[in-house]
JSON list of C-alpha atoms in Angstrom, two decimals:
[
{"chain": "A", "resi": 1, "resn": "MET", "atom": "CA", "xyz": [-31.56, 5.88, -0.89]},
{"chain": "A", "resi": 2, "resn": "ARG", "atom": "CA", "xyz": [-29.95, 5.75, -4.31]},
{"chain": "A", "resi": 3, "resn": "PRO", "atom": "CA", "xyz": [-32.57, 5.32, -7.09]},
{"chain": "A", "resi": 4, "resn": "GLU", "atom": "CA", "xyz": [-31.28, 1.95, -8.32]},
{"chain": "A", "resi": 5, "resn": "TYR", "atom": "CA", "xyz": [-31.89, 0.37, -4.91]},
{"chain": "A", "resi": 6, "resn": "LYS", "atom": "CA", "xyz": [-35.49, 1.52, -4.98]},
{"chain": "A", "resi": 7, "resn": "GLU", "atom": "CA", "xyz": [-36.24, 0.85, -8.64]},
{"chain": "A", "resi": 8, "resn": "LYS", "atom": "CA", "xyz": [-34.13, -2.33, -8.83]},
{"chain": "A", "resi": 9, "resn": "THR", "atom": "CA", "xyz": [-32.62, -1.14, -12.09]},
{"chain": "A", "resi": 10, "resn": "GLY", "atom": "CA", "xyz": [-29.65, 0.94, -13.23]},
{"chain": "A", "resi": 11, "resn": "PHE", "atom": "CA", "xyz": [-27.07, -0.83, -11.08]},
{"chain": "A", "resi": 12, "resn": "ARG", "atom": "CA", "xyz": [-23.42, -0.25, -11.93]},
{"chain": "A", "resi": 13, "resn": "LEU", "atom": "CA", "xyz": [-21.24, -3.32, -12.42]},
{"chain": "A", "resi": 14, "resn": "ASP", "atom": "CA", "xyz": [-17.95, -3.88, -10.64]},
{"chain": "A", "resi": 15, "resn": "THR", "atom": "CA", "xyz": [-14.73, -4.95, -12.37]},
{"chain": "A", "resi": 16, "resn": "SER", "atom": "CA", "xyz": [-15.82, -8.60, -12.35]},
{"chain": "A", "resi": 17, "resn": "GLY", "atom": "CA", "xyz": [-19.14, -7.74, -14.00]},
{"chain": "A", "resi": 18, "resn": "GLN", "atom": "CA", "xyz": [-21.21, -8.15, -10.84]},
{"chain": "A", "resi": 19, "resn": "LYS", "atom": "CA", "xyz": [-23.81, -5.71, -9.50]},
{"chain": "A", "resi": 20, "resn": "PHE", "atom": "CA", "xyz": [-23.02, -3.57, -6.50]},
{"chain": "A", "resi": 21, "resn": "SER", "atom": "CA", "xyz": [-25.36, -4.97, -3.86]},
{"chain": "A", "resi": 22, "resn": "TYR", "atom": "CA", "xyz": [-25.21, -2.52, -0.97]},
{"chain": "A", "resi": 23, "resn": "SER", "atom": "CA", "xyz": [-25.07, 1.18, -0.16]},
{"chain": "A", "resi": 24, "resn": "ILE", "atom": "CA", "xyz": [-23.69, 2.80, 3.00]},
{"chain": "A", "resi": 25, "resn": "VAL", "atom": "CA", "xyz": [-24.32, 6.34, 4.25]},
{"chain": "A", "resi": 26, "resn": "ALA", "atom": "CA", "xyz": [-22.39, 7.99, 7.10]},
{"chain": "A", "resi": 27, "resn": "ASP", "atom": "CA", "xyz": [-21.63, 11.50, 8.32]},
{"chain": "A", "resi": 28, "resn": "LYS", "atom": "CA", "xyz": [-17.94, 10.64, 8.56]},
{"chain": "A", "resi": 29, "resn": "ALA", "atom": "CA", "xyz": [-16.20, 7.81, 6.75]},
{"chain": "A", "resi": 30, "resn": "PHE", "atom": "CA", "xyz": [-12.74, 6.31, 6.43]},
{"chain": "A", "resi": 31, "resn": "LEU", "atom": "CA", "xyz": [-11.43, 4.10, 3.65]},
{"chain": "A", "resi": 32, "resn": "VAL", "atom": "CA", "xyz": [-8.65, 1.56, 4.07]},
{"chain": "A", "resi": 33, "resn": "LEU", "atom": "CA", "xyz": [-7.32, 0.52, 0.68]},
{"chain": "A", "resi": 34, "resn": "PRO", "atom": "CA", "xyz": [-7.34, -3.21, -0.17]},
{"chain": "A", "resi": 35, "resn": "SER", "atom": "CA", "xyz": [-3.54, -3.30, -0.08]},
{"chain": "A", "resi": 36, "resn": "ASP", "atom": "CA", "xyz": [-3.66, -2.36, 3.61]},
{"chain": "A", "resi": 37, "resn": "ARG", "atom": "CA", "xyz": [-6.31, -4.92, 4.60]},
{"chain": "A", "resi": 38, "resn": "THR", "atom": "CA", "xyz": [-3.78, -7.59, 5.45]},
{"chain": "A", "resi": 39, "resn": "ASN", "atom": "CA", "xyz": [-4.24, -8.38, 9.13]},
{"chain": "A", "resi": 40, "resn": "PRO", "atom": "CA", "xyz": [-7.52, -10.16, 9.95]},
{"chain": "A", "resi": 41, "resn": "ILE", "atom": "CA", "xyz": [-8.68, -10.30, 13.56]},
{"chain": "A", "resi": 42, "resn": "SER", "atom": "CA", "xyz": [-8.84, -13.72, 15.17]},
{"chain": "A", "resi": 43, "resn": "HIS", "atom": "CA", "xyz": [-9.92, -14.58, 18.71]},
{"chain": "A", "resi": 44, "resn": "PRO", "atom": "CA", "xyz": [-11.13, -17.86, 20.28]},
{"chain": "A", "resi": 45, "resn": "ASN", "atom": "CA", "xyz": [-14.35, -16.15, 21.38]},
{"chain": "A", "resi": 46, "resn": "ILE", "atom": "CA", "xyz": [-15.28, -14.86, 17.94]},
{"chain": "A", "resi": 47, "resn": "LYS", "atom": "CA", "xyz": [-18.00, -17.21, 16.71]},
{"chain": "A", "resi": 48, "resn": "GLN", "atom": "CA", "xyz": [-19.57, -17.73, 13.31]},
{"chain": "A", "resi": 49, "resn": "SER", "atom": "CA", "xyz": [-22.48, -15.40, 14.06]},
{"chain": "A", "resi": 50, "resn": "LYS", "atom": "CA", "xyz": [-23.41, -12.44, 11.85]},
{"chain": "A", "resi": 51, "resn": "TYR", "atom": "CA", "xyz": [-22.62, -9.90, 14.58]},
{"chain": "A", "resi": 52, "resn": "SER", "atom": "CA", "xyz": [-21.86, -9.50, 18.27]},
{"chain": "A", "resi": 53, "resn": "TYR", "atom": "CA", "xyz": [-22.33, -6.52, 20.57]},
{"chain": "A", "resi": 54, "resn": "LEU", "atom": "CA", "xyz": [-19.00, -5.81, 22.24]},
{"chain": "A", "resi": 55, "resn": "LEU", "atom": "CA", "xyz": [-20.34, -2.70, 23.94]},
{"chain": "A", "resi": 56, "resn": "ARG", "atom": "CA", "xyz": [-24.08, -2.14, 24.06]},
{"chain": "A", "resi": 57, "resn": "PRO", "atom": "CA", "xyz": [-25.66, 1.34, 24.17]},
{"chain": "A", "resi": 58, "resn": "GLY", "atom": "CA", "xyz": [-25.40, 2.71, 27.70]},
{"chain": "A", "resi": 59, "resn": "GLU", "atom": "CA", "xyz": [-22.66, 0.29, 28.78]},
{"chain": "A", "resi": 60, "resn": "LYS", "atom": "CA", "xyz": [-19.40, 1.77, 30.06]},
{"chain": "A", "resi": 61, "resn": "LYS", "atom": "CA", "xyz": [-17.45, -1.45, 29.62]},
{"chain": "A", "resi": 62, "resn": "PRO", "atom": "CA", "xyz": [-17.96, -4.82, 27.90]},
{"chain": "A", "resi": 63, "resn": "ALA", "atom": "CA", "xyz": [-20.06, -7.38, 29.73]},
{"chain": "A", "resi": 64, "resn": "THR", "atom": "CA", "xyz": [-17.39, -10.11, 29.67]},
{"chain": "A", "resi": 65, "resn": "ASP", "atom": "CA", "xyz": [-13.60, -10.34, 29.78]},
{"chain": "A", "resi": 66, "resn": "ALA", "atom": "CA", "xyz": [-13.60, -12.02, 26.38]},
{"chain": "A", "resi": 67, "resn": "LYS", "atom": "CA", "xyz": [-15.48, -9.13, 24.79]},
{"chain": "A", "resi": 68, "resn": "ALA", "atom": "CA", "xyz": [-13.12, -6.68, 26.50]},
{"chain": "A", "resi": 69, "resn": "GLU", "atom": "CA", "xyz": [-10.13, -8.50, 24.96]},
{"chain": "A", "resi": 70, "resn": "ILE", "atom": "CA", "xyz": [-11.67, -8.40, 21.50]},
{"chain": "A", "resi": 71, "resn": "LEU", "atom": "CA", "xyz": [-12.56, -4.71, 21.80]},
{"chain": "A", "resi": 72, "resn": "SER", "atom": "CA", "xyz": [-9.02, -3.92, 22.97]},
{"chain": "A", "resi": 73, "resn": "GLU", "atom": "CA", "xyz": [-7.55, -5.76, 19.98]},
{"chain": "A", "resi": 74, "resn": "ILE", "atom": "CA", "xyz": [-9.87, -3.92, 17.57]},
{"chain": "A", "resi": 75, "resn": "ASN", "atom": "CA", "xyz": [-8.85, -0.57, 19.05]},
{"chain": "A", "resi": 76, "resn": "LYS", "atom": "CA", "xyz": [-5.17, -1.46, 18.57]},
{"chain": "A", "resi": 77, "resn": "ARG", "atom": "CA", "xyz": [-5.80, -2.29, 14.92]},
{"chain": "A", "resi": 78, "resn": "LEU", "atom": "CA", "xyz": [-7.74, 0.95, 14.43]},
{"chain": "A", "resi": 79, "resn": "THR", "atom": "CA", "xyz": [-4.83, 2.95, 15.83]},
{"chain": "A", "resi": 80, "resn": "THR", "atom": "CA", "xyz": [-2.56, 1.41, 13.21]},
{"chain": "A", "resi": 81, "resn": "LEU", "atom": "CA", "xyz": [-5.06, 1.85, 10.37]},
{"chain": "A", "resi": 82, "resn": "ARG", "atom": "CA", "xyz": [-5.59, 5.54, 11.14]},
{"chain": "A", "resi": 83, "resn": "LYS", "atom": "CA", "xyz": [-2.13, 6.18, 9.69]},
{"chain": "A", "resi": 84, "resn": "VAL", "atom": "CA", "xyz": [-3.14, 4.86, 6.27]},
{"chain": "A", "resi": 85, "resn": "ALA", "atom": "CA", "xyz": [-6.92, 5.44, 6.20]},
{"chain": "A", "resi": 86, "resn": "ILE", "atom": "CA", "xyz": [-8.36, 8.06, 3.84]},
{"chain": "A", "resi": 87, "resn": "THR", "atom": "CA", "xyz": [-10.75, 10.42, 5.62]},
{"chain": "A", "resi": 88, "resn": "GLN", "atom": "CA", "xyz": [-14.03, 11.25, 3.84]},
{"chain": "A", "resi": 89, "resn": "PRO", "atom": "CA", "xyz": [-13.16, 9.29, 0.67]},
{"chain": "A", "resi": 90, "resn": "ASN", "atom": "CA", "xyz": [-14.55, 10.70, -2.56]},
{"chain": "A", "resi": 91, "resn": "ARG", "atom": "CA", "xyz": [-13.76, 10.79, -6.26]},
{"chain": "A", "resi": 92, "resn": "SER", "atom": "CA", "xyz": [-11.14, 13.50, -5.81]},
{"chain": "A", "resi": 93, "resn": "ASN", "atom": "CA", "xyz": [-9.01, 11.74, -3.18]},
{"chain": "A", "resi": 94, "resn": "VAL", "atom": "CA", "xyz": [-9.60, 8.08, -4.06]},
{"chain": "A", "resi": 95, "resn": "LYS", "atom": "CA", "xyz": [-9.05, 6.66, -7.51]},
{"chain": "A", "resi": 96, "resn": "THR", "atom": "CA", "xyz": [-10.78, 3.44, -8.49]},
{"chain": "A", "resi": 97, "resn": "ASN", "atom": "CA", "xyz": [-10.68, 1.45, -11.67]},
{"chain": "A", "resi": 98, "resn": "ILE", "atom": "CA", "xyz": [-14.43, 1.97, -12.02]},
{"chain": "A", "resi": 99, "resn": "GLU", "atom": "CA", "xyz": [-14.58, 5.73, -11.61]},
{"chain": "A", "resi": 100, "resn": "ASP", "atom": "CA", "xyz": [-11.31, 6.72, -13.29]},
{"chain": "A", "resi": 101, "resn": "ASP", "atom": "CA", "xyz": [-9.09, 4.45, -15.34]},
{"chain": "A", "resi": 102, "resn": "SER", "atom": "CA", "xyz": [-6.72, 7.25, -16.43]},
{"chain": "A", "resi": 103, "resn": "ASP", "atom": "CA", "xyz": [-4.31, 6.75, -13.50]},
{"chain": "A", "resi": 104, "resn": "PRO", "atom": "CA", "xyz": [-2.22, 3.54, -13.77]},
{"chain": "A", "resi": 105, "resn": "LEU", "atom": "CA", "xyz": [-1.32, 3.83, -10.08]},
{"chain": "A", "resi": 106, "resn": "ILE", "atom": "CA", "xyz": [-4.87, 3.80, -8.74]},
{"chain": "A", "resi": 107, "resn": "ASN", "atom": "CA", "xyz": [-4.27, 0.71, -6.63]},
{"chain": "A", "resi": 108, "resn": "PHE", "atom": "CA", "xyz": [-1.35, 2.30, -4.79]},
{"chain": "A", "resi": 109, "resn": "GLY", "atom": "CA", "xyz": [-3.27, 5.11, -3.08]},
{"chain": "A", "resi": 110, "resn": "THR", "atom": "CA", "xyz": [-3.35, 8.83, -3.79]},
{"chain": "A", "resi": 111, "resn": "ALA", "atom": "CA", "xyz": [-0.29, 10.77, -4.92]},
{"chain": "A", "resi": 112, "resn": "GLU", "atom": "CA", "xyz": [0.01, 12.27, -1.43]},
{"chain": "A", "resi": 113, "resn": "GLN", "atom": "CA", "xyz": [-0.12, 8.85, 0.21]},
{"chain": "A", "resi": 114, "resn": "ARG", "atom": "CA", "xyz": [2.40, 7.40, -2.22]},
{"chain": "A", "resi": 115, "resn": "LYS", "atom": "CA", "xyz": [4.80, 10.24, -1.45]},
{"chain": "A", "resi": 116, "resn": "LYS", "atom": "CA", "xyz": [4.55, 9.63, 2.31]},
{"chain": "A", "resi": 117, "resn": "VAL", "atom": "CA", "xyz": [5.23, 5.93, 1.84]},
{"chain": "A", "resi": 118, "resn": "GLU", "atom": "CA", "xyz": [8.10, 6.65, -0.57]},
{"chain": "A", "resi": 119, "resn": "MET", "atom": "CA", "xyz": [9.84, 9.02, 1.86]},
{"chain": "A", "resi": 120, "resn": "ALA", "atom": "CA", "xyz": [9.39, 6.64, 4.80]},
{"chain": "A", "resi": 121, "resn": "ALA", "atom": "CA", "xyz": [10.79, 3.75, 2.74]},
{"chain": "A", "resi": 122, "resn": "GLU", "atom": "CA", "xyz": [13.83, 5.77, 1.67]},
{"chain": "A", "resi": 123, "resn": "GLU", "atom": "CA", "xyz": [14.52, 6.75, 5.29]},
{"chain": "A", "resi": 124, "resn": "ALA", "atom": "CA", "xyz": [14.39, 3.09, 6.35]},
{"chain": "A", "resi": 125, "resn": "ALA", "atom": "CA", "xyz": [16.64, 2.00, 3.47]},
{"chain": "A", "resi": 126, "resn": "THR", "atom": "CA", "xyz": [19.12, 4.79, 4.20]},
{"chain": "A", "resi": 127, "resn": "ALA", "atom": "CA", "xyz": [19.36, 3.74, 7.86]},
{"chain": "A", "resi": 128, "resn": "TYR", "atom": "CA", "xyz": [19.84, 0.11, 6.78]},
{"chain": "A", "resi": 129, "resn": "LEU", "atom": "CA", "xyz": [22.67, 1.00, 4.38]},
{"chain": "A", "resi": 130, "resn": "ASP", "atom": "CA", "xyz": [24.32, 3.25, 6.96]},
{"chain": "A", "resi": 131, "resn": "GLU", "atom": "CA", "xyz": [24.47, 0.31, 9.36]},
{"chain": "A", "resi": 132, "resn": "LEU", "atom": "CA", "xyz": [26.13, -1.75, 6.61]},
{"chain": "A", "resi": 133, "resn": "GLY", "atom": "CA", "xyz": [28.89, 0.85, 6.29]},
{"chain": "A", "resi": 134, "resn": "TYR", "atom": "CA", "xyz": [27.76, 2.98, 3.36]},
{"chain": "A", "resi": 135, "resn": "THR", "atom": "CA", "xyz": [27.50, 6.72, 2.84]},
{"chain": "A", "resi": 136, "resn": "VAL", "atom": "CA", "xyz": [24.14, 7.29, 1.18]},
{"chain": "A", "resi": 137, "resn": "VAL", "atom": "CA", "xyz": [23.35, 9.94, -1.44]},
{"chain": "A", "resi": 138, "resn": "ARG", "atom": "CA", "xyz": [19.71, 10.45, -2.37]},
{"chain": "A", "resi": 139, "resn": "ARG", "atom": "CA", "xyz": [19.11, 10.45, -6.14]},
{"chain": "A", "resi": 140, "resn": "SER", "atom": "CA", "xyz": [15.31, 10.07, -6.25]},
{"chain": "A", "resi": 141, "resn": "ASP", "atom": "CA", "xyz": [14.58, 13.56, -7.52]},
{"chain": "A", "resi": 142, "resn": "GLU", "atom": "CA", "xyz": [17.02, 13.15, -10.42]},
{"chain": "A", "resi": 143, "resn": "LYS", "atom": "CA", "xyz": [14.78, 10.49, -12.04]},
{"chain": "A", "resi": 144, "resn": "ILE", "atom": "CA", "xyz": [17.73, 8.48, -13.36]},
{"chain": "A", "resi": 145, "resn": "GLY", "atom": "CA", "xyz": [16.48, 4.97, -12.60]},
{"chain": "A", "resi": 146, "resn": "TYR", "atom": "CA", "xyz": [17.41, 4.50, -8.95]},
{"chain": "A", "resi": 147, "resn": "ASP", "atom": "CA", "xyz": [16.78, 6.22, -5.62]},
{"chain": "A", "resi": 148, "resn": "LEU", "atom": "CA", "xyz": [19.91, 5.90, -3.49]},
{"chain": "A", "resi": 149, "resn": "GLN", "atom": "CA", "xyz": [23.61, 5.72, -4.26]},
{"chain": "A", "resi": 150, "resn": "ALA", "atom": "CA", "xyz": [25.43, 3.79, -1.55]},
{"chain": "A", "resi": 151, "resn": "ILE", "atom": "CA", "xyz": [29.16, 4.55, -1.35]},
{"chain": "A", "resi": 152, "resn": "PRO", "atom": "CA", "xyz": [31.28, 2.15, 0.77]},
{"chain": "A", "resi": 153, "resn": "LYS", "atom": "CA", "xyz": [33.07, 4.02, 3.56]},
{"chain": "A", "resi": 154, "resn": "ASP", "atom": "CA", "xyz": [36.02, 1.61, 3.30]},
{"chain": "A", "resi": 155, "resn": "GLY", "atom": "CA", "xyz": [36.18, 1.60, -0.50]},
{"chain": "A", "resi": 156, "resn": "GLY", "atom": "CA", "xyz": [34.76, -0.84, -3.03]},
{"chain": "A", "resi": 157, "resn": "GLN", "atom": "CA", "xyz": [31.83, -1.05, -5.44]},
{"chain": "A", "resi": 158, "resn": "ASP", "atom": "CA", "xyz": [29.11, 1.59, -5.20]},
{"chain": "A", "resi": 159, "resn": "LEU", "atom": "CA", "xyz": [25.56, 0.26, -5.00]},
{"chain": "A", "resi": 160, "resn": "TYR", "atom": "CA", "xyz": [22.66, 1.85, -6.86]},
{"chain": "A", "resi": 161, "resn": "VAL", "atom": "CA", "xyz": [19.54, 1.11, -4.89]},
{"chain": "A", "resi": 162, "resn": "GLU", "atom": "CA", "xyz": [15.98, 1.18, -6.14]},
{"chain": "A", "resi": 163, "resn": "VAL", "atom": "CA", "xyz": [13.67, 1.65, -3.14]},
{"chain": "A", "resi": 164, "resn": "LYS", "atom": "CA", "xyz": [10.01, 0.66, -3.04]},
{"chain": "A", "resi": 165, "resn": "GLY", "atom": "CA", "xyz": [7.69, 0.97, -0.08]},
{"chain": "A", "resi": 166, "resn": "THR", "atom": "CA", "xyz": [4.25, -0.24, 0.91]},
{"chain": "A", "resi": 167, "resn": "SER", "atom": "CA", "xyz": [1.95, 0.95, 3.67]},
{"chain": "A", "resi": 168, "resn": "GLY", "atom": "CA", "xyz": [0.88, -2.64, 4.37]},
{"chain": "A", "resi": 169, "resn": "SER", "atom": "CA", "xyz": [2.58, -6.02, 4.47]},
{"chain": "A", "resi": 170, "resn": "ILE", "atom": "CA", "xyz": [1.89, -6.97, 0.85]},
{"chain": "A", "resi": 171, "resn": "SER", "atom": "CA", "xyz": [5.02, -7.00, -1.34]},
{"chain": "A", "resi": 172, "resn": "ARG", "atom": "CA", "xyz": [3.67, -5.07, -4.32]},
{"chain": "A", "resi": 173, "resn": "PHE", "atom": "CA", "xyz": [5.11, -2.12, -6.22]},
{"chain": "A", "resi": 174, "resn": "PHE", "atom": "CA", "xyz": [5.32, -0.40, -9.59]},
{"chain": "A", "resi": 175, "resn": "MET", "atom": "CA", "xyz": [8.38, 0.50, -11.68]},
{"chain": "A", "resi": 176, "resn": "THR", "atom": "CA", "xyz": [8.96, 3.26, -14.22]},
{"chain": "A", "resi": 177, "resn": "PRO", "atom": "CA", "xyz": [10.62, 2.66, -17.62]},
{"chain": "A", "resi": 178, "resn": "ASN", "atom": "CA", "xyz": [13.88, 4.24, -16.36]},
{"chain": "A", "resi": 179, "resn": "GLU", "atom": "CA", "xyz": [13.88, 2.02, -13.28]},
{"chain": "A", "resi": 180, "resn": "LEU", "atom": "CA", "xyz": [13.33, -1.07, -15.40]},
{"chain": "A", "resi": 181, "resn": "LEU", "atom": "CA", "xyz": [16.15, -0.14, -17.78]},
{"chain": "A", "resi": 182, "resn": "PHE", "atom": "CA", "xyz": [18.58, 0.48, -14.93]},
{"chain": "A", "resi": 183, "resn": "LEU", "atom": "CA", "xyz": [17.91, -2.98, -13.49]},
{"chain": "A", "resi": 184, "resn": "THR", "atom": "CA", "xyz": [20.74, -4.41, -15.63]},
{"chain": "A", "resi": 185, "resn": "ALA", "atom": "CA", "xyz": [23.37, -1.94, -14.36]},
{"chain": "A", "resi": 186, "resn": "LYS", "atom": "CA", "xyz": [26.36, -3.13, -12.35]},
{"chain": "A", "resi": 187, "resn": "GLY", "atom": "CA", "xyz": [25.84, -2.61, -8.63]},
{"chain": "A", "resi": 188, "resn": "TRP", "atom": "CA", "xyz": [22.04, -2.49, -8.89]},
{"chain": "A", "resi": 189, "resn": "ARG", "atom": "CA", "xyz": [20.18, -3.42, -5.72]},
{"chain": "A", "resi": 190, "resn": "PHE", "atom": "CA", "xyz": [16.53, -3.49, -4.70]},
{"chain": "A", "resi": 191, "resn": "ALA", "atom": "CA", "xyz": [15.17, -2.48, -1.30]},
{"chain": "A", "resi": 192, "resn": "LEU", "atom": "CA", "xyz": [11.53, -3.23, -0.52]},
{"chain": "A", "resi": 193, "resn": "VAL", "atom": "CA", "xyz": [10.20, -1.71, 2.68]},
{"chain": "A", "resi": 194, "resn": "THR", "atom": "CA", "xyz": [6.85, -3.07, 3.84]},
{"chain": "A", "resi": 195, "resn": "ASP", "atom": "CA", "xyz": [4.75, -1.38, 6.55]},
{"chain": "A", "resi": 196, "resn": "ALA", "atom": "CA", "xyz": [6.83, 1.71, 5.82]},
{"chain": "A", "resi": 197, "resn": "LEU", "atom": "CA", "xyz": [4.62, 4.09, 7.82]},
{"chain": "A", "resi": 198, "resn": "THR", "atom": "CA", "xyz": [4.28, 1.96, 10.93]},
{"chain": "A", "resi": 199, "resn": "LYS", "atom": "CA", "xyz": [6.87, -0.77, 11.49]},
{"chain": "A", "resi": 200, "resn": "PRO", "atom": "CA", "xyz": [9.28, -0.82, 8.53]},
{"chain": "A", "resi": 201, "resn": "ALA", "atom": "CA", "xyz": [10.63, -4.21, 7.45]},
{"chain": "A", "resi": 202, "resn": "ILE", "atom": "CA", "xyz": [13.22, -4.30, 4.67]},
{"chain": "A", "resi": 203, "resn": "GLU", "atom": "CA", "xyz": [14.18, -6.84, 2.01]},
{"chain": "A", "resi": 204, "resn": "PHE", "atom": "CA", "xyz": [17.50, -6.08, 0.31]},
{"chain": "A", "resi": 205, "resn": "LEU", "atom": "CA", "xyz": [18.06, -8.01, -2.93]},
{"chain": "A", "resi": 206, "resn": "ASP", "atom": "CA", "xyz": [20.53, -8.22, -5.78]},
{"chain": "A", "resi": 207, "resn": "ARG", "atom": "CA", "xyz": [19.34, -8.69, -9.37]},
{"chain": "A", "resi": 208, "resn": "ARG", "atom": "CA", "xyz": [19.32, -12.50, -9.24]},
{"chain": "A", "resi": 209, "resn": "GLN", "atom": "CA", "xyz": [17.35, -12.55, -6.00]},
{"chain": "A", "resi": 210, "resn": "PHE", "atom": "CA", "xyz": [14.97, -9.91, -7.33]},
{"chain": "A", "resi": 211, "resn": "LYS", "atom": "CA", "xyz": [14.15, -11.91, -10.47]},
{"chain": "A", "resi": 212, "resn": "ALA", "atom": "CA", "xyz": [13.62, -15.05, -8.41]},
{"chain": "A", "resi": 213, "resn": "ARG", "atom": "CA", "xyz": [11.37, -13.23, -5.95]},
{"chain": "A", "resi": 214, "resn": "PHE", "atom": "CA", "xyz": [9.14, -11.11, -8.20]},
{"chain": "A", "resi": 215, "resn": "ASP", "atom": "CA", "xyz": [7.22, -11.22, -11.46]},
{"chain": "A", "resi": 216, "resn": "LEU", "atom": "CA", "xyz": [6.96, -7.98, -13.42]},
{"chain": "A", "resi": 217, "resn": "GLN", "atom": "CA", "xyz": [3.78, -7.36, -15.41]},
{"chain": "A", "resi": 218, "resn": "PRO", "atom": "CA", "xyz": [2.77, -4.29, -17.47]},
{"chain": "A", "resi": 219, "resn": "GLY", "atom": "CA", "xyz": [0.21, -2.13, -15.72]},
{"chain": "A", "resi": 220, "resn": "VAL", "atom": "CA", "xyz": [-0.51, 0.34, -18.50]},
{"chain": "A", "resi": 221, "resn": "TRP", "atom": "CA", "xyz": [0.00, 0.53, -22.26]},
{"chain": "A", "resi": 222, "resn": "ILE", "atom": "CA", "xyz": [0.70, 3.71, -24.20]},
{"chain": "A", "resi": 223, "resn": "GLY", "atom": "CA", "xyz": [-0.94, 4.01, -27.60]},
{"chain": "A", "resi": 224, "resn": "ALA", "atom": "CA", "xyz": [0.56, 6.09, -30.38]},
{"chain": "A", "resi": 225, "resn": "ALA", "atom": "CA", "xyz": [-0.28, 6.46, -34.06]},
{"chain": "A", "resi": 226, "resn": "LYS", "atom": "CA", "xyz": [1.89, 4.37, -36.34]},
{"chain": "A", "resi": 227, "resn": "GLU", "atom": "CA", "xyz": [4.24, 6.16, -38.70]},
{"chain": "A", "resi": 228, "resn": "ASN", "atom": "CA", "xyz": [3.40, 5.67, -42.36]}
]
């Protein structure tokens, strides 16, 4: 047991100024980030009790059909969450705003996770644009303010597409200074791919639709000494 739980003193505070009130120990653990906790389980047979045994020790199958249905649904959700869950979470592979505030992208998963989501989102957006009749050139690695250049196969205006992806269903993303500057360019488009790793769903917006759909807020400030 951690000392503060025994001594009742020395508790850390969370971001809202409240004490952490519980501690969990396990040989193997998995963390699902808050952004991926978007699909609560609901079933007519789930009551308002604190807990329910779906499968008791020694049982090979649930005692009732209702419990079997609930267990089956939970297993389906777990299969989906395994694709985004972080195994054995610790300070090196999970960034939190309590333990490390030096990374402005802490709420978007680890760098490795973000890369997986980014690549999956670009693949989905490329397939979408191909169906619309565009030849797609990937520009992500050039860091010039957009990810894909969509060239019409039958001629016309090129589109310059900024692609963002999420591992869950929440429409949330970050933008770099270059991406924000390029937003005013002619032919700019925005592709948001939710559930990019499992069942990609795409929103494709022009600048007017983008501004009507989203609010942009600064996530980090850079401090520099003033020139005399």
